Short mmCIF file of C-alpha atoms and ligand atoms in Angstrom, two decimals:
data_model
loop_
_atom_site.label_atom_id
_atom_site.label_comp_id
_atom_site.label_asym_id
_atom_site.label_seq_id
_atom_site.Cartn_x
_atom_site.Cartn_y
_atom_site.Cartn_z
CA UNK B 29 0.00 0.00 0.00
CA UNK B 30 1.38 3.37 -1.06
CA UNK B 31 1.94 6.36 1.67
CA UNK B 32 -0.71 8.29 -0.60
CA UNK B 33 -3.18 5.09 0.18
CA UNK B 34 -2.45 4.72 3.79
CA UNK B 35 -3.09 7.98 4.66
CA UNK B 36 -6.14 8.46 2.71
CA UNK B 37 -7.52 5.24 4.48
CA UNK B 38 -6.98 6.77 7.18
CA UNK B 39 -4.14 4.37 8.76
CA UNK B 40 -1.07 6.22 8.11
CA UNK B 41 0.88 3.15 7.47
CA UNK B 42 4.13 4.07 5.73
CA UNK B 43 5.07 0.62 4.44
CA UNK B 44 8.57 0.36 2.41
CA UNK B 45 8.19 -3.28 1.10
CA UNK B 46 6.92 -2.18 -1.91
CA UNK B 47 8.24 -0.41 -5.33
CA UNK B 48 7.05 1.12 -8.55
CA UNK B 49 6.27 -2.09 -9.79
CA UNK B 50 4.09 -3.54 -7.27
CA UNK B 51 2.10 -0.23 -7.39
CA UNK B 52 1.79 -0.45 -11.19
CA UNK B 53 0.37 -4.23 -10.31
CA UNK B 54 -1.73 -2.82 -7.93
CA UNK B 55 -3.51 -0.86 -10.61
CA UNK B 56 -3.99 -3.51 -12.95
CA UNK B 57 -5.53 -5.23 -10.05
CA UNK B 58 -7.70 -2.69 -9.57
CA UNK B 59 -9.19 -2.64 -12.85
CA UNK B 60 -9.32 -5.96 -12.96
CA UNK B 61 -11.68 -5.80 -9.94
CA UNK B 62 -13.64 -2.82 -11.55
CA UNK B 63 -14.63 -5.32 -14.24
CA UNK B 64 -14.88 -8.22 -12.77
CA UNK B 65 -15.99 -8.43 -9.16
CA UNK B 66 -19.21 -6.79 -9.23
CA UNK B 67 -21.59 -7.48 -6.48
CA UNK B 68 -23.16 -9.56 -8.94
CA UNK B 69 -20.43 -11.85 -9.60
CA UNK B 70 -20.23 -12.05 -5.51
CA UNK B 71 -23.86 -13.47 -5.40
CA UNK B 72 -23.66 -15.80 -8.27
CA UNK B 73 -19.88 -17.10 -6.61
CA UNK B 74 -21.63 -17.70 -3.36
CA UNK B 75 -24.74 -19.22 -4.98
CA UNK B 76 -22.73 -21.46 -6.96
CA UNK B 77 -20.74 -22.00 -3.86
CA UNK B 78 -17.51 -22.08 -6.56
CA UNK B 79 -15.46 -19.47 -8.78
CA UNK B 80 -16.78 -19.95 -12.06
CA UNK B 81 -13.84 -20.58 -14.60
CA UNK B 82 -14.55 -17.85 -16.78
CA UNK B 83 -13.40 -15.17 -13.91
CA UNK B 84 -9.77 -17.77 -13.27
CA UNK B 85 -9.13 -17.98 -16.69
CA UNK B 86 -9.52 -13.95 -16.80
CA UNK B 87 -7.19 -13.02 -14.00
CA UNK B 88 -4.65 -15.57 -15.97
CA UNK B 89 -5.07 -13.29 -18.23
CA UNK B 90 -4.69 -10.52 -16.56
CA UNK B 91 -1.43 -12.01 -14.72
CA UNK B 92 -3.47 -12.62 -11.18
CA UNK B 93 -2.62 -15.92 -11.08
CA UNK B 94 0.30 -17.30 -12.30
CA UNK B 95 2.14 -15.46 -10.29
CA UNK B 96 4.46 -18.20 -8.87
CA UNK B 97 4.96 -20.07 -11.87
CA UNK B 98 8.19 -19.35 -13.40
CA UNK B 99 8.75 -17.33 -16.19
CA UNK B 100 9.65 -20.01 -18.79
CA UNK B 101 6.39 -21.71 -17.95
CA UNK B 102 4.65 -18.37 -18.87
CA UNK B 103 3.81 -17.16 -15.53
CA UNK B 104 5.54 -14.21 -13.54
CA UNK B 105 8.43 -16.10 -11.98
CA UNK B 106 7.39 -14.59 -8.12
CA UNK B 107 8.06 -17.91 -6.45
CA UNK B 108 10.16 -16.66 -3.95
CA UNK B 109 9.04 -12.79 -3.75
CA UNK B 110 5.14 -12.77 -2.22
CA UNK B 111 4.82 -8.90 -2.60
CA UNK B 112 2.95 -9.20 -5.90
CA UNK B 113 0.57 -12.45 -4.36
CA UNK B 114 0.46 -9.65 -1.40
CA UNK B 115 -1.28 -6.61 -3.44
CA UNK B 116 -3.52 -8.92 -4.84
CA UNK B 117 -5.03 -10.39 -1.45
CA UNK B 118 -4.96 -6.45 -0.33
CA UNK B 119 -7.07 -5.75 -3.42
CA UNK B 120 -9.23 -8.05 -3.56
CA UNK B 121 -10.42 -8.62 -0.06
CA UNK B 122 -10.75 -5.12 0.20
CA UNK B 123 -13.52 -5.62 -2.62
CA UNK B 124 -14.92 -7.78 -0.29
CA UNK B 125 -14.28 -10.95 -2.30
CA UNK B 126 -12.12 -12.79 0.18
CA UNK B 127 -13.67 -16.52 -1.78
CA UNK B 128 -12.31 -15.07 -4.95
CA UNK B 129 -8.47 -14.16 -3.26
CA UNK B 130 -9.33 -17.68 -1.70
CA UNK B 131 -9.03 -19.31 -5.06
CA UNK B 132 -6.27 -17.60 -6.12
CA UNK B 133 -4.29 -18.76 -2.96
CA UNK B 134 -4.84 -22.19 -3.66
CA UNK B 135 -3.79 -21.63 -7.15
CA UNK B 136 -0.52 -19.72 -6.78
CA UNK B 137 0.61 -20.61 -2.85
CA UNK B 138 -0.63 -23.97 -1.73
CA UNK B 139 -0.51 -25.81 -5.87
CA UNK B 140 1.92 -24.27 -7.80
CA UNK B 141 4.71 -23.94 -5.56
CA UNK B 142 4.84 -27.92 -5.43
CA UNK B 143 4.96 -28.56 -9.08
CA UNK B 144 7.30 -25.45 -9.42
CA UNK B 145 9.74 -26.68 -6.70
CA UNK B 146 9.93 -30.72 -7.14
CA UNK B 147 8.64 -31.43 -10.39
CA UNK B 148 10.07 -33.06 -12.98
CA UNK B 149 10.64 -31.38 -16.01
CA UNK B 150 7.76 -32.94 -17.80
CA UNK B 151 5.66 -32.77 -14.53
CA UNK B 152 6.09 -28.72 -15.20
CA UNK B 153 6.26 -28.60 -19.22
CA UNK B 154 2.63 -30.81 -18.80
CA UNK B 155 0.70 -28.46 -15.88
CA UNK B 156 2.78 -25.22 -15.46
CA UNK B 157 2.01 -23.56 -18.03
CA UNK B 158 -1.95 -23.97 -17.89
CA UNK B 159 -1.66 -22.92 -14.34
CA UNK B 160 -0.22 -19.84 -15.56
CA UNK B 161 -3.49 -18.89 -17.36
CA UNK B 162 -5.91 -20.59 -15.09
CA UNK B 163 -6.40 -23.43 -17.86
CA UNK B 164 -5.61 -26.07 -15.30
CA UNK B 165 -6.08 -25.47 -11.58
CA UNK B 166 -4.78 -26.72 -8.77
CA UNK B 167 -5.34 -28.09 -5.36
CA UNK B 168 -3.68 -29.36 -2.15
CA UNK B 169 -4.87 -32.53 -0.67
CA UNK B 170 -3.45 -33.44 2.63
CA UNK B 171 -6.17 -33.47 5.53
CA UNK B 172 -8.32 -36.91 5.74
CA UNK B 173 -11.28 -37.46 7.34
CA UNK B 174 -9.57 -39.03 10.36
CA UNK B 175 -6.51 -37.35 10.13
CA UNK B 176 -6.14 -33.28 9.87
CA UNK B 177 -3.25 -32.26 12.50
CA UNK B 178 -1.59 -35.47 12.45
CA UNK B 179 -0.61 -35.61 8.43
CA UNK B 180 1.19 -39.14 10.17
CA UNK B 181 -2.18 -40.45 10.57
CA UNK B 182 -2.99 -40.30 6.74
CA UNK B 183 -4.54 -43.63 5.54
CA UNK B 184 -4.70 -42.46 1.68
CA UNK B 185 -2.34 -45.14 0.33
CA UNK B 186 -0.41 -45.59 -3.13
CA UNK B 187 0.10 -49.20 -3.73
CA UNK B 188 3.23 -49.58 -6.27
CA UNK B 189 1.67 -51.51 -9.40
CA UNK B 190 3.36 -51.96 -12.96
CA UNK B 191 4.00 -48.35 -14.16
CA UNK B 192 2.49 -46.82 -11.60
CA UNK B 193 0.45 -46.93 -8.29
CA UNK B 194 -3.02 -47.39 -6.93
CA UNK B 195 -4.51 -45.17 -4.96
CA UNK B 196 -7.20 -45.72 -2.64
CA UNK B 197 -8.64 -43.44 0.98
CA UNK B 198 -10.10 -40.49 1.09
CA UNK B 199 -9.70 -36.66 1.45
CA UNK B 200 -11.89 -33.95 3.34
CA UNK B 201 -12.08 -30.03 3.47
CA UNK B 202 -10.03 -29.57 0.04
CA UNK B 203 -9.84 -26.16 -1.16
CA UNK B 204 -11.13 -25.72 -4.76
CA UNK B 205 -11.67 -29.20 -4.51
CA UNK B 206 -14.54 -29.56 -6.49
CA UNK B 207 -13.16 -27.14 -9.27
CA UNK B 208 -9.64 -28.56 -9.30
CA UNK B 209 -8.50 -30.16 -12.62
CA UNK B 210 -5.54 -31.66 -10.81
CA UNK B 211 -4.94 -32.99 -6.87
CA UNK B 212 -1.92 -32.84 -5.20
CA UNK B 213 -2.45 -35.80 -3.35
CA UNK B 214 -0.82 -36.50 0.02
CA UNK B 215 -0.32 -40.38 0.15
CA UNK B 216 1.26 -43.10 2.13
CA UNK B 217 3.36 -45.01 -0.28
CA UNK B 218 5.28 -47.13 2.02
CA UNK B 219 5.22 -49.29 5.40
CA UNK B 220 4.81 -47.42 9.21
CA UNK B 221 4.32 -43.47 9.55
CA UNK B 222 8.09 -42.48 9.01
CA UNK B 223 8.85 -39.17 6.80
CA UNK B 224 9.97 -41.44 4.54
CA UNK B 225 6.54 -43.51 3.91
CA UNK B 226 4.82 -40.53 2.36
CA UNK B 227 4.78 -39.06 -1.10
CA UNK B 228 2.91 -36.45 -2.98
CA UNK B 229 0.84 -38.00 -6.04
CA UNK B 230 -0.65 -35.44 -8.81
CA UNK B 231 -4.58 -37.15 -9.20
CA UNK B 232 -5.95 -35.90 -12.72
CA UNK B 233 -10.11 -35.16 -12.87
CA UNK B 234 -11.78 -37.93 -15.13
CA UNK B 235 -9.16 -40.66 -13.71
CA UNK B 236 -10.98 -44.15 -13.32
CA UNK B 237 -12.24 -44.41 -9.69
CA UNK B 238 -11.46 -40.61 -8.77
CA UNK B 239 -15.15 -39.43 -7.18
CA UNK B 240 -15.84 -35.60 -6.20
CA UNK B 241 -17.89 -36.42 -2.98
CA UNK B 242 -19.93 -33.50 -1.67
CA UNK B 243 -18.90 -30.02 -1.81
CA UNK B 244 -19.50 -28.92 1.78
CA UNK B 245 -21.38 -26.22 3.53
CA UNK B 246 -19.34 -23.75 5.12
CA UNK B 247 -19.57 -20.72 7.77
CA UNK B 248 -17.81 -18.39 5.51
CA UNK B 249 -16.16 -18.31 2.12
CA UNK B 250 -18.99 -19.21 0.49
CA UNK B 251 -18.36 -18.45 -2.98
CA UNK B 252 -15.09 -20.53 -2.93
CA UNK B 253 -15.45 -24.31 -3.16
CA UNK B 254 -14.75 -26.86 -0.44
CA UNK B 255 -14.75 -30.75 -1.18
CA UNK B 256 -14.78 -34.28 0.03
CA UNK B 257 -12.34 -36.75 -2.34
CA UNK B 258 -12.29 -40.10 -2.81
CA UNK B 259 -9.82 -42.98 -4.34
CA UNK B 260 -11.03 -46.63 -5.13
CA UNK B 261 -8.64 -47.77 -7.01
CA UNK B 262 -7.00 -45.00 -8.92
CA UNK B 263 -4.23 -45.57 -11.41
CA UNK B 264 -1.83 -43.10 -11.40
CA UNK B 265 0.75 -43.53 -13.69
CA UNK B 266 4.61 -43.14 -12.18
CA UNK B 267 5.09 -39.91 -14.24
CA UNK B 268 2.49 -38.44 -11.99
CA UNK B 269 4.88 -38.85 -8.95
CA UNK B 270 6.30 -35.49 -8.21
CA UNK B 271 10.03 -35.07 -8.41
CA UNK B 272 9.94 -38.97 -9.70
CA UNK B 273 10.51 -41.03 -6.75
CA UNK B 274 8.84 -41.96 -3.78
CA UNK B 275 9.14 -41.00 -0.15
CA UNK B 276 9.89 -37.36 -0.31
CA UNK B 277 6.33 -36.11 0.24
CA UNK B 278 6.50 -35.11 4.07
CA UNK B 279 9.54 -33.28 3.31
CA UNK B 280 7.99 -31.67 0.29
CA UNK B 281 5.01 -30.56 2.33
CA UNK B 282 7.44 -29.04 5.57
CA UNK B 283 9.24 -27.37 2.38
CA UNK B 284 6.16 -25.96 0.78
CA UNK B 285 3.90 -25.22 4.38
CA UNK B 286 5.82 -21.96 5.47
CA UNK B 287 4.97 -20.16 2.20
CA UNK B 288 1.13 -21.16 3.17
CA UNK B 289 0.94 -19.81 6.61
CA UNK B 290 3.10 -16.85 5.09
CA UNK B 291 -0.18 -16.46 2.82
CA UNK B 292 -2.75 -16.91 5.77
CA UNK B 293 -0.85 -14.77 7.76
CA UNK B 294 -0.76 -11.80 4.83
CA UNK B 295 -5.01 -12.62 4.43
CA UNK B 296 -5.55 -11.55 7.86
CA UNK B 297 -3.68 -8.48 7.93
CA UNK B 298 -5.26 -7.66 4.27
CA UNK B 299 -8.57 -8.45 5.84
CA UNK B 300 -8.15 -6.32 9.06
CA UNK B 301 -6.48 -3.48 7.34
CA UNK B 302 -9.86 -3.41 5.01
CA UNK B 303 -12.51 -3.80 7.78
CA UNK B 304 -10.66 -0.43 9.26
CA UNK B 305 -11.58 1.20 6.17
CA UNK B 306 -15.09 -0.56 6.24
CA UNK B 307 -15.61 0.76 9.48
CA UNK B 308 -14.17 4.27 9.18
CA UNK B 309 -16.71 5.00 6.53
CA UNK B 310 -19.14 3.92 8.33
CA UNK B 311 -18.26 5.18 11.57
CA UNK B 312 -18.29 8.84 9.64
CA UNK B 313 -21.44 8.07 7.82
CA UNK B 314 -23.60 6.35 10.79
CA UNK B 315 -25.71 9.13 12.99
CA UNK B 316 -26.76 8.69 16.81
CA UNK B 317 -27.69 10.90 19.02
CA UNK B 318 -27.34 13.70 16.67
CA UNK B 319 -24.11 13.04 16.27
CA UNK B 320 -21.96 10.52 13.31
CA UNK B 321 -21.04 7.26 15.46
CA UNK B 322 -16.86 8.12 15.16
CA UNK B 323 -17.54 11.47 17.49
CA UNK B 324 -17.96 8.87 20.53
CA UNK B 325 -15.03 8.25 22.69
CA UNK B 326 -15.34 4.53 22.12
CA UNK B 327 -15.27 4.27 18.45
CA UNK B 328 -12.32 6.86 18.14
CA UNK B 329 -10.48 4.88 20.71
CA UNK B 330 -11.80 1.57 19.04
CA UNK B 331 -10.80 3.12 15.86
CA UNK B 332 -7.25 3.90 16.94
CA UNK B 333 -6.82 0.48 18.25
CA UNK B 334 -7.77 -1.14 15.06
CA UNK B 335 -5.32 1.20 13.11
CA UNK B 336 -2.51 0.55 15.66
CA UNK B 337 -2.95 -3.18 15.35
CA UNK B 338 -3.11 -3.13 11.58
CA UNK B 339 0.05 -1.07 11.50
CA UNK B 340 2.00 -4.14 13.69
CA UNK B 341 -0.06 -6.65 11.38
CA UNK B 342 1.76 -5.15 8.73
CA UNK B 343 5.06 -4.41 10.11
CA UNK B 344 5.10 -8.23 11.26
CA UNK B 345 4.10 -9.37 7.69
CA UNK B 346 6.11 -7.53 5.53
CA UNK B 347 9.34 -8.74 7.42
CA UNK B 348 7.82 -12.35 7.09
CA UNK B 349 7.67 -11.81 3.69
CA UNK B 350 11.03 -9.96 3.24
CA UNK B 351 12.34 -13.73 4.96
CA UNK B 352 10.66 -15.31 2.60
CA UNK B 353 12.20 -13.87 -0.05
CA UNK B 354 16.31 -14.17 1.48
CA UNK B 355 15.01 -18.06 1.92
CA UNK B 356 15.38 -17.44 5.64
CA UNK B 357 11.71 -18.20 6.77
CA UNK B 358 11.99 -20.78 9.04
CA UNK B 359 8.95 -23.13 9.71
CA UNK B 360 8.90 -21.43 13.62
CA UNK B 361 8.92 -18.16 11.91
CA UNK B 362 6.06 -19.07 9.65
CA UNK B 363 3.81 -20.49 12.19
CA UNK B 364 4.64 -17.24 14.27
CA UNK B 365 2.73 -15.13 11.94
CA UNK B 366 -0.52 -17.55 11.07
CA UNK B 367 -1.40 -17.93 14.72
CA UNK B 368 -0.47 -14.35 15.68
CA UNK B 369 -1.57 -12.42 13.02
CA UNK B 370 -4.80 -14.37 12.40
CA UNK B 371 -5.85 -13.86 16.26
CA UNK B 372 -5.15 -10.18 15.64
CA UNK B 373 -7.68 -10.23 13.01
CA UNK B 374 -10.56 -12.32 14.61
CA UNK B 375 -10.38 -9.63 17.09
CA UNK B 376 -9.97 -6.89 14.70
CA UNK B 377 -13.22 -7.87 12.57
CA UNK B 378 -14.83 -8.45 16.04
CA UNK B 379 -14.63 -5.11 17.09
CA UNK B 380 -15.35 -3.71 13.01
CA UNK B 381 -18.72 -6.09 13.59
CA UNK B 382 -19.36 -4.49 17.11
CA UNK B 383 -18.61 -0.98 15.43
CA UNK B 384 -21.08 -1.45 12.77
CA UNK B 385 -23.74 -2.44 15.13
CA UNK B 386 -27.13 -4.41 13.28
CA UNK B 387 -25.50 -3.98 9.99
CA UNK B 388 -22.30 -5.74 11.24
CA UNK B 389 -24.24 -8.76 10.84
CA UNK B 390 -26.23 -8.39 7.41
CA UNK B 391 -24.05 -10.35 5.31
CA UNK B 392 -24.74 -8.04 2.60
CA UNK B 393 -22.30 -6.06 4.10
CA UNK B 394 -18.45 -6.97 3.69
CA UNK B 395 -17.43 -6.63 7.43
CA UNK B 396 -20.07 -9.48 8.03
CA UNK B 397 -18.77 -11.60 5.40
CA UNK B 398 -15.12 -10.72 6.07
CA UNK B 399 -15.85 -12.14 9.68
CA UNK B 400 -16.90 -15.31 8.75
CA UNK B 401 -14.04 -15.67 6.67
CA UNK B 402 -11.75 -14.91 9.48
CA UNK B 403 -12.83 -17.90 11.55
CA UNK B 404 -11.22 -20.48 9.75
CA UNK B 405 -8.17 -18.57 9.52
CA UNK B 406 -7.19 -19.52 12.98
CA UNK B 407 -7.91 -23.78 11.44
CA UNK B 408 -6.91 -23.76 8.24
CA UNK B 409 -3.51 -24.11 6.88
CA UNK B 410 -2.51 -25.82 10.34
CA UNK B 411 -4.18 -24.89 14.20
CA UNK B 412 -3.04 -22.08 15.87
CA UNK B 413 -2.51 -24.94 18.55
CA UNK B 414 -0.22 -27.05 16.14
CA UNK B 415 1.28 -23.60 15.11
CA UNK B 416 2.02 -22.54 19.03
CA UNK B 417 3.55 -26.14 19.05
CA UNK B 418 5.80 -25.47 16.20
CA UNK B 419 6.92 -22.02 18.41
CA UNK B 420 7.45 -24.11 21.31
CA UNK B 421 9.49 -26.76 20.10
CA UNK B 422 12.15 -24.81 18.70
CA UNK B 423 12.33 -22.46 21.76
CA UNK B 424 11.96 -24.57 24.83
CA UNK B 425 12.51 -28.02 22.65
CA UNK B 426 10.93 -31.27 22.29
CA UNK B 427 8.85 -33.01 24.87
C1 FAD G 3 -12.61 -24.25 4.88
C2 FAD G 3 -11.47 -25.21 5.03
C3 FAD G 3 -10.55 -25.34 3.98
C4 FAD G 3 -9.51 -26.26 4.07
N1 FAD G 3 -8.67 -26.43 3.00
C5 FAD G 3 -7.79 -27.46 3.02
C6 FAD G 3 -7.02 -27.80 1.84
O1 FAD G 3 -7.12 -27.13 0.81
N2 FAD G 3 -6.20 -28.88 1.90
C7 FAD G 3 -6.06 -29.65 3.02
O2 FAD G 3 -5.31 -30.60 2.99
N3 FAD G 3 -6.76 -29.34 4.15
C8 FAD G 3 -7.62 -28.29 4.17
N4 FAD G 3 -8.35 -28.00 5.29
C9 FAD G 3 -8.17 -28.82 6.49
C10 FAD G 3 -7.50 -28.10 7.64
O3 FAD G 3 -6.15 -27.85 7.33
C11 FAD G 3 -7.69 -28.99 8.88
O4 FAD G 3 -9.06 -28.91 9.22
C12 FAD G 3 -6.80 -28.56 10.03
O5 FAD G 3 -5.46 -28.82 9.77
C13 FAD G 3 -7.19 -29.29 11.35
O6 FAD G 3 -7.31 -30.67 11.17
P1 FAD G 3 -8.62 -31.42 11.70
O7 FAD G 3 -9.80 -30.72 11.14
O8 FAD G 3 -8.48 -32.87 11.41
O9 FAD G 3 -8.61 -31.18 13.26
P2 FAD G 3 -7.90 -32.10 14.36
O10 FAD G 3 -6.51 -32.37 13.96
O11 FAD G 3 -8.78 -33.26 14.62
O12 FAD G 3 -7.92 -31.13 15.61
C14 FAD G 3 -9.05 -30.96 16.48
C15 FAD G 3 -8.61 -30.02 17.61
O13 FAD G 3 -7.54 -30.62 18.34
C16 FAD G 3 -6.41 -29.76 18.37
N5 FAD G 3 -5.17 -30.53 18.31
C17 FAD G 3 -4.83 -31.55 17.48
N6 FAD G 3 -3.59 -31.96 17.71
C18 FAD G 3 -3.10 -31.17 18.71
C19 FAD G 3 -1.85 -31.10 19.40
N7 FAD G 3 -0.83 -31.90 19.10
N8 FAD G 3 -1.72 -30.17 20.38
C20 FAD G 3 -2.74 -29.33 20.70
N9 FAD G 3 -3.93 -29.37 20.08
C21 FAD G 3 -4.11 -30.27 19.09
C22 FAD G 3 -6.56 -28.90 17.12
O14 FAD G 3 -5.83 -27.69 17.26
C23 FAD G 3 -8.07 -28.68 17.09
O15 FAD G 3 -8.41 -27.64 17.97
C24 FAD G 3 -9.36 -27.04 5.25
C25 FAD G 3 -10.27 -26.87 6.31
C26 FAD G 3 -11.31 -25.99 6.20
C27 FAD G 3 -12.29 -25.88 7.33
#
């Protein structure tokens, strides 16, 4: 966000992480959104209960997604720099659309970066390059229905066969799930619960015995699909391995799983820096008493809470993300900023709900939405109680 920005939102927060060409991005964003997230479009996303392709394949076009996927591949090559992914989350859950910055996430943090970082070369001539323009997308399927927290647990197995392997289990709570043309599959390919027992499978739509179960019904997000999976017997050929050979999949996950609790943690402060500008507005607009609503001692000193705590969101983030980019953020680091900054921003929208009083609540209005997307920040993309784990071991050490 520029100075300009900042201070004509009202939070005066003079960020340095970006340059000329993230605010040039910014404005193609922007007109992206102008033409393409009308409150239309909202309804008929959250009616559908999925992005429809036509809007994916769009922002491909417009270079919205794709970010991540290197440039020979046609995308932006932004792998390891988030400040582009950044301006878009900023943009577009300021819109209000947090389902449609939802989607893009999956796309360019949780689906490219594994194909990007372990594929083979055909694995990434095949799928990068649609990626890039939203022809193919992507999904991450780790969490089981008995198994969530403890990826060990996962009973999804990959049975080595003649040229390939056979899957069979199931998945639950998949992100773009249901609109996914390819899985990233989190299986067990070999004997006990070691690292070494797990590998990450890419499972294609239309492949015998691959079933979409139901899409599920959610609190919040609504316009952004959520799925069950399921495996009976699934042939996936060995090319469909990622990085070729089995066994590396835990690895490839505690590789990849920073960068996605890097994202969460740059959602929440996008969302809590927009619900203070929600809530300004309205604060200004809103007459009690004879009076606009922001002349009362409580919502100024609400108000300068929010904007204080958005400032430190940011300030936290933007050095997460200036890790990221030196290759220095450690898992710890990572889960720092998902549990801390996505607490900051339940409480944030809570008080931007509170501050809006009845209409806080009328989903028609984006604070109301915004807060039910909050609550599965703090679940998604690991607990904060696995993430305060992570934080403990490596400063007090292992049970
Ligand atoms: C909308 C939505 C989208 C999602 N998208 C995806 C996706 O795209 N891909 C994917 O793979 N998964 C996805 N998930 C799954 C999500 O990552 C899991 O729900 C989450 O990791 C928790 O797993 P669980 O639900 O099995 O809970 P459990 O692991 O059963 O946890 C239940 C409770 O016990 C606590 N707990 C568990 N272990 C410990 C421990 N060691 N110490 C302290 N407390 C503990 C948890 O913190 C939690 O409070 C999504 C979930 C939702 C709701």
């Amino acid at each position: 966000m520029s100075v300009a920005r900042a201070i004509e939102k009202g939070s005066a927060v003079d960020r340095d992480i970006y340059d000329e060409d993230h605010e040039a991005f910014r404005d193609v964003v922007k007109e992206f959104i102008k033409r393409y997230v009308t409150n239309e479009k909202r309804e008929q996303w959250d009616t559908a209960g999925e992005i429809d392709r036509a809007t994916m394949l769009a922002a491909g076009e417009s270079g919205l997604i794709g970010l991540s996927v290197p440039e020979e591949f046609g995308g932006a090559g932004m792998l390891q720099d988030y400040r582009f992914r950044a301006v878009v989350n900023e943009e577009v859950i300021a819109a209000g659309a947090g389902s449609l910055a939802g989607a893009f996430g999956i796309q360019d943090d949780l689906a490219v970066p594994y194909l990007a970082h372990f594929g083979t070369p055909e694995q990434q001539q095949k799928w990068l390059p649609g990626m890039a323009t939203g022809e193919i997308l992507g999904a991450l399927a780790m969490t089981e229905p008995g198994a969530g927290s403890d990826l060990r647990g996962a009973k999804t197995t990959a049975k080595k066969v003649d040229g390939g392997y056979l899957v069979n289990g199931a998945k639950t709570f998949i992100s773009s799930g249901k609109t996914a043309d390819i899985i990233v599959t989190f299986v067990k390919s070999g004997e006990g619960n070691r690292a070494d027992a797990f590998s990450l499978v890419v499972i294609e739509n239309g492949m015998d015995g691959f079933e979409h179960g139901k899409k599920l019904n959610k609190m919040g997000f609504h316009g952004h699909d959520t799925a069950e999976l399921s495996f009976v017997d699934v042939f996936v050929p060995d090319g469909n391995l990622i990085g070729g050979e089995a066994g590396h999949g835990f690895v490839q996950l505690m590789r990849n799983l920073p960068l996605e609790r890097l994202s969460i943690g740059v959602a929440a402060a996008a969302a809590a820096d927009a619900a203070f500008g929600w809530t300004l507005e309205y604060a200004k607009s809103r007459e009690a008493f004879g009076q606009p609503v922001s002349d009362f001692q409580n919502t100024r000193f609400r108000l300068a809470d929010i904007a204080t705590t958005v400032d430190v969101l940011w300030a936290y983030n933007d050095r997460a993300m200036r890790l990221y980019s030196d290759n220095k953020l450690t898992p710890e680091e990572a889960a720092k900023v998902k549990f801390w900054s996505t607490e900051r921003e339940w409480e944030v929208l809570d008080q931007a709900v509170q501050l809006h009083g009845g209409y806080g609540y009328i989903t028609e209005y984006p604070i109301a939405r915004a807060f039910l997307d909050a609550r599965v920040h703090r679940i998604y993309g690991g607990t904060n109680e696995i993430m305060r784990e992570i934080v403990a071991r490596a400063v007090i050490g292992r049970k």
